[in-house]
């Protein structure tokens, strides 16, 4: 299969249903969670949501999701702890990719 554009990449990933573990760094925003849920539902990522657990749980419920149904949540309250948890997951090979959420980017 030839890949010509982003749509081809997404469609190929959906077909493969790899369930790649993805560290979602700063997963405390609806605009972050919505596309992550889509990726999970389509089967090409298995999200590890990193951030304030209470906020993440609330957002998942707002989206009609059960936080206990296939979601791993790492409770971290500030950007430094969120980043440290993200790096730890990658180093321990518990996540293979990072999705940047609501977290400050250094200049």
PDB file of C-alpha atoms in Angstrom:
ATOM      1  CA  UNK A   1       0.000   0.000   0.000  1.00  0.00           C
ATOM      2  CA  UNK A   2       1.330   3.423  -0.926  1.00  0.00           C
ATOM      3  CA  UNK A   3       0.867   6.281   1.500  1.00  0.00           C
ATOM      4  CA  UNK A   4       0.320   9.654  -0.126  1.00  0.00           C
ATOM      5  CA  UNK A   5      -1.137  11.815   2.634  1.00  0.00           C
ATOM      6  CA  UNK A   6      -2.179  11.995   6.280  1.00  0.00           C
ATOM      7  CA  UNK A   7      -5.521  10.339   5.577  1.00  0.00           C
ATOM      8  CA  UNK A   8      -3.676   7.301   4.186  1.00  0.00           C
ATOM      9  CA  UNK A   9      -1.582   7.112   7.372  1.00  0.00           C
ATOM     10  CA  UNK A  10      -4.661   7.264   9.606  1.00  0.00           C
ATOM     11  CA  UNK A  11      -6.540   4.683   7.542  1.00  0.00           C
ATOM     12  CA  UNK A  12      -3.562   2.316   7.570  1.00  0.00           C
ATOM     13  CA  UNK A  13      -3.215   2.682  11.345  1.00  0.00           C
ATOM     14  CA  UNK A  14      -6.939   1.978  11.810  1.00  0.00           C
ATOM     15  CA  UNK A  15      -6.731  -1.153   9.670  1.00  0.00           C
ATOM     16  CA  UNK A  16      -3.718  -2.444  11.604  1.00  0.00           C
ATOM     17  CA  UNK A  17      -5.387  -1.901  15.027  1.00  0.00           C
ATOM     18  CA  UNK A  18      -2.023  -1.885  16.760  1.00  0.00           C
ATOM     19  CA  UNK A  19      -3.169  -0.347  20.030  1.00  0.00           C
ATOM     20  CA  UNK A  20       0.130   1.499  20.470  1.00  0.00           C
ATOM     21  CA  UNK A  21       0.577   2.605  24.089  1.00  0.00           C
ATOM     22  CA  UNK A  22       0.569   6.396  24.029  1.00  0.00           C
ATOM     23  CA  UNK A  23       1.499   8.644  26.957  1.00  0.00           C
ATOM     24  CA  UNK A  24      -0.917  11.590  26.876  1.00  0.00           C
ATOM     25  CA  UNK A  25       1.023  14.263  28.725  1.00  0.00           C
ATOM     26  CA  UNK A  26      -1.367  16.790  30.295  1.00  0.00           C
ATOM     27  CA  UNK A  27      -4.642  14.972  29.588  1.00  0.00           C
ATOM     28  CA  UNK A  28      -6.764  17.421  31.581  1.00  0.00           C
ATOM     29  CA  UNK A  29      -8.653  19.124  28.771  1.00  0.00           C
ATOM     30  CA  UNK A  30     -11.671  18.083  26.712  1.00  0.00           C
ATOM     31  CA  UNK A  31      -9.930  19.136  23.478  1.00  0.00           C
ATOM     32  CA  UNK A  32      -7.076  16.771  24.330  1.00  0.00           C
ATOM     33  CA  UNK A  33      -9.259  13.866  25.440  1.00  0.00           C
ATOM     34  CA  UNK A  34     -11.694  13.852  22.485  1.00  0.00           C
ATOM     35  CA  UNK A  35      -9.177  12.871  19.763  1.00  0.00           C
ATOM     36  CA  UNK A  36      -7.499  10.445  22.173  1.00  0.00           C
ATOM     37  CA  UNK A  37     -10.860   8.718  22.674  1.00  0.00           C
ATOM     38  CA  UNK A  38     -11.283   8.497  18.909  1.00  0.00           C
ATOM     39  CA  UNK A  39      -7.845   6.898  18.577  1.00  0.00           C
ATOM     40  CA  UNK A  40      -8.706   4.404  21.320  1.00  0.00           C
ATOM     41  CA  UNK A  41     -12.082   3.574  19.767  1.00  0.00           C
ATOM     42  CA  UNK A  42     -10.476   3.096  16.353  1.00  0.00           C
ATOM     43  CA  UNK A  43      -7.945   0.761  17.947  1.00  0.00           C
ATOM     44  CA  UNK A  44      -4.694   2.402  16.987  1.00  0.00           C
ATOM     45  CA  UNK A  45      -3.684   3.755  20.399  1.00  0.00           C
ATOM     46  CA  UNK A  46      -3.977   2.600  23.995  1.00  0.00           C
ATOM     47  CA  UNK A  47      -3.847   5.835  25.976  1.00  0.00           C
ATOM     48  CA  UNK A  48      -2.044   6.333  29.267  1.00  0.00           C
ATOM     49  CA  UNK A  49      -3.558   9.585  30.532  1.00  0.00           C
ATOM     50  CA  UNK A  50      -1.203  11.711  32.634  1.00  0.00           C
ATOM     51  CA  UNK A  51      -2.377  14.629  34.764  1.00  0.00           C
ATOM     52  CA  UNK A  52      -4.776  15.409  37.593  1.00  0.00           C
ATOM     53  CA  UNK A  53      -6.671  12.137  37.999  1.00  0.00           C
ATOM     54  CA  UNK A  54      -9.867  13.795  39.276  1.00  0.00           C
ATOM     55  CA  UNK A  55     -10.020  16.145  36.265  1.00  0.00           C
ATOM     56  CA  UNK A  56      -9.257  13.363  33.788  1.00  0.00           C
ATOM     57  CA  UNK A  57     -11.934  11.135  35.336  1.00  0.00           C
ATOM     58  CA  UNK A  58     -14.475  13.961  35.163  1.00  0.00           C
ATOM     59  CA  UNK A  59     -13.717  14.641  31.483  1.00  0.00           C
ATOM     60  CA  UNK A  60     -13.963  10.938  30.595  1.00  0.00           C
ATOM     61  CA  UNK A  61     -17.379  10.789  32.276  1.00  0.00           C
ATOM     62  CA  UNK A  62     -18.488  13.941  30.398  1.00  0.00           C
ATOM     63  CA  UNK A  63     -17.594  12.072  27.198  1.00  0.00           C
ATOM     64  CA  UNK A  64     -19.714   9.103  28.275  1.00  0.00           C
ATOM     65  CA  UNK A  65     -16.711   6.919  29.094  1.00  0.00           C
ATOM     66  CA  UNK A  66     -16.129   4.749  32.149  1.00  0.00           C
ATOM     67  CA  UNK A  67     -12.658   5.657  33.479  1.00  0.00           C
ATOM     68  CA  UNK A  68     -12.206   2.043  34.654  1.00  0.00           C
ATOM     69  CA  UNK A  69     -12.839   0.653  31.154  1.00  0.00           C
ATOM     70  CA  UNK A  70      -9.410   0.299  29.574  1.00  0.00           C
ATOM     71  CA  UNK A  71      -7.933   3.599  30.739  1.00  0.00           C
ATOM     72  CA  UNK A  72      -4.683   3.886  32.620  1.00  0.00           C
ATOM     73  CA  UNK A  73      -4.444   7.180  34.502  1.00  0.00           C
ATOM     74  CA  UNK A  74      -1.230   8.439  36.067  1.00  0.00           C
ATOM     75  CA  UNK A  75      -2.002  11.073  38.698  1.00  0.00           C
ATOM     76  CA  UNK A  76       0.356  14.060  38.407  1.00  0.00           C
ATOM     77  CA  UNK A  77      -0.579  17.528  39.632  1.00  0.00           C
ATOM     78  CA  UNK A  78       1.904  19.903  37.942  1.00  0.00           C
ATOM     79  CA  UNK A  79       3.812  20.187  34.677  1.00  0.00           C
ATOM     80  CA  UNK A  80       7.131  18.972  36.131  1.00  0.00           C
ATOM     81  CA  UNK A  81       5.513  15.821  37.532  1.00  0.00           C
ATOM     82  CA  UNK A  82       3.549  15.259  34.325  1.00  0.00           C
ATOM     83  CA  UNK A  83       6.753  15.487  32.265  1.00  0.00           C
ATOM     84  CA  UNK A  84       8.649  13.215  34.658  1.00  0.00           C
ATOM     85  CA  UNK A  85       5.870  10.604  34.498  1.00  0.00           C
ATOM     86  CA  UNK A  86       5.824  10.810  30.696  1.00  0.00           C
ATOM     87  CA  UNK A  87       9.583  10.281  30.430  1.00  0.00           C
ATOM     88  CA  UNK A  88       9.421   7.410  32.943  1.00  0.00           C
ATOM     89  CA  UNK A  89       6.724   5.634  30.896  1.00  0.00           C
ATOM     90  CA  UNK A  90       8.817   5.929  27.728  1.00  0.00           C
ATOM     91  CA  UNK A  91      12.028   4.778  29.464  1.00  0.00           C
ATOM     92  CA  UNK A  92      10.222   1.806  31.014  1.00  0.00           C
ATOM     93  CA  UNK A  93       8.733   0.991  27.588  1.00  0.00           C
ATOM     94  CA  UNK A  94       5.196   1.296  28.980  1.00  0.00           C
ATOM     95  CA  UNK A  95       4.486   3.856  26.238  1.00  0.00           C
ATOM     96  CA  UNK A  96       5.891   4.021  22.724  1.00  0.00           C
ATOM     97  CA  UNK A  97       4.758   7.504  21.783  1.00  0.00           C
ATOM     98  CA  UNK A  98       3.893  10.824  23.426  1.00  0.00           C
ATOM     99  CA  UNK A  99       0.827  12.927  22.723  1.00  0.00           C
ATOM    100  CA  UNK A 100       1.243  16.488  24.015  1.00  0.00           C
ATOM    101  CA  UNK A 101      -1.798  17.714  25.863  1.00  0.00           C
ATOM    102  CA  UNK A 102      -2.402  20.723  28.067  1.00  0.00           C
ATOM    103  CA  UNK A 103       1.118  21.353  29.295  1.00  0.00           C
ATOM    104  CA  UNK A 104       3.442  24.332  28.990  1.00  0.00           C
ATOM    105  CA  UNK A 105       6.115  24.106  26.314  1.00  0.00           C
ATOM    106  CA  UNK A 106       9.434  25.669  27.292  1.00  0.00           C
ATOM    107  CA  UNK A 107      10.929  28.364  25.115  1.00  0.00           C
TER     108      UNK A 107
END
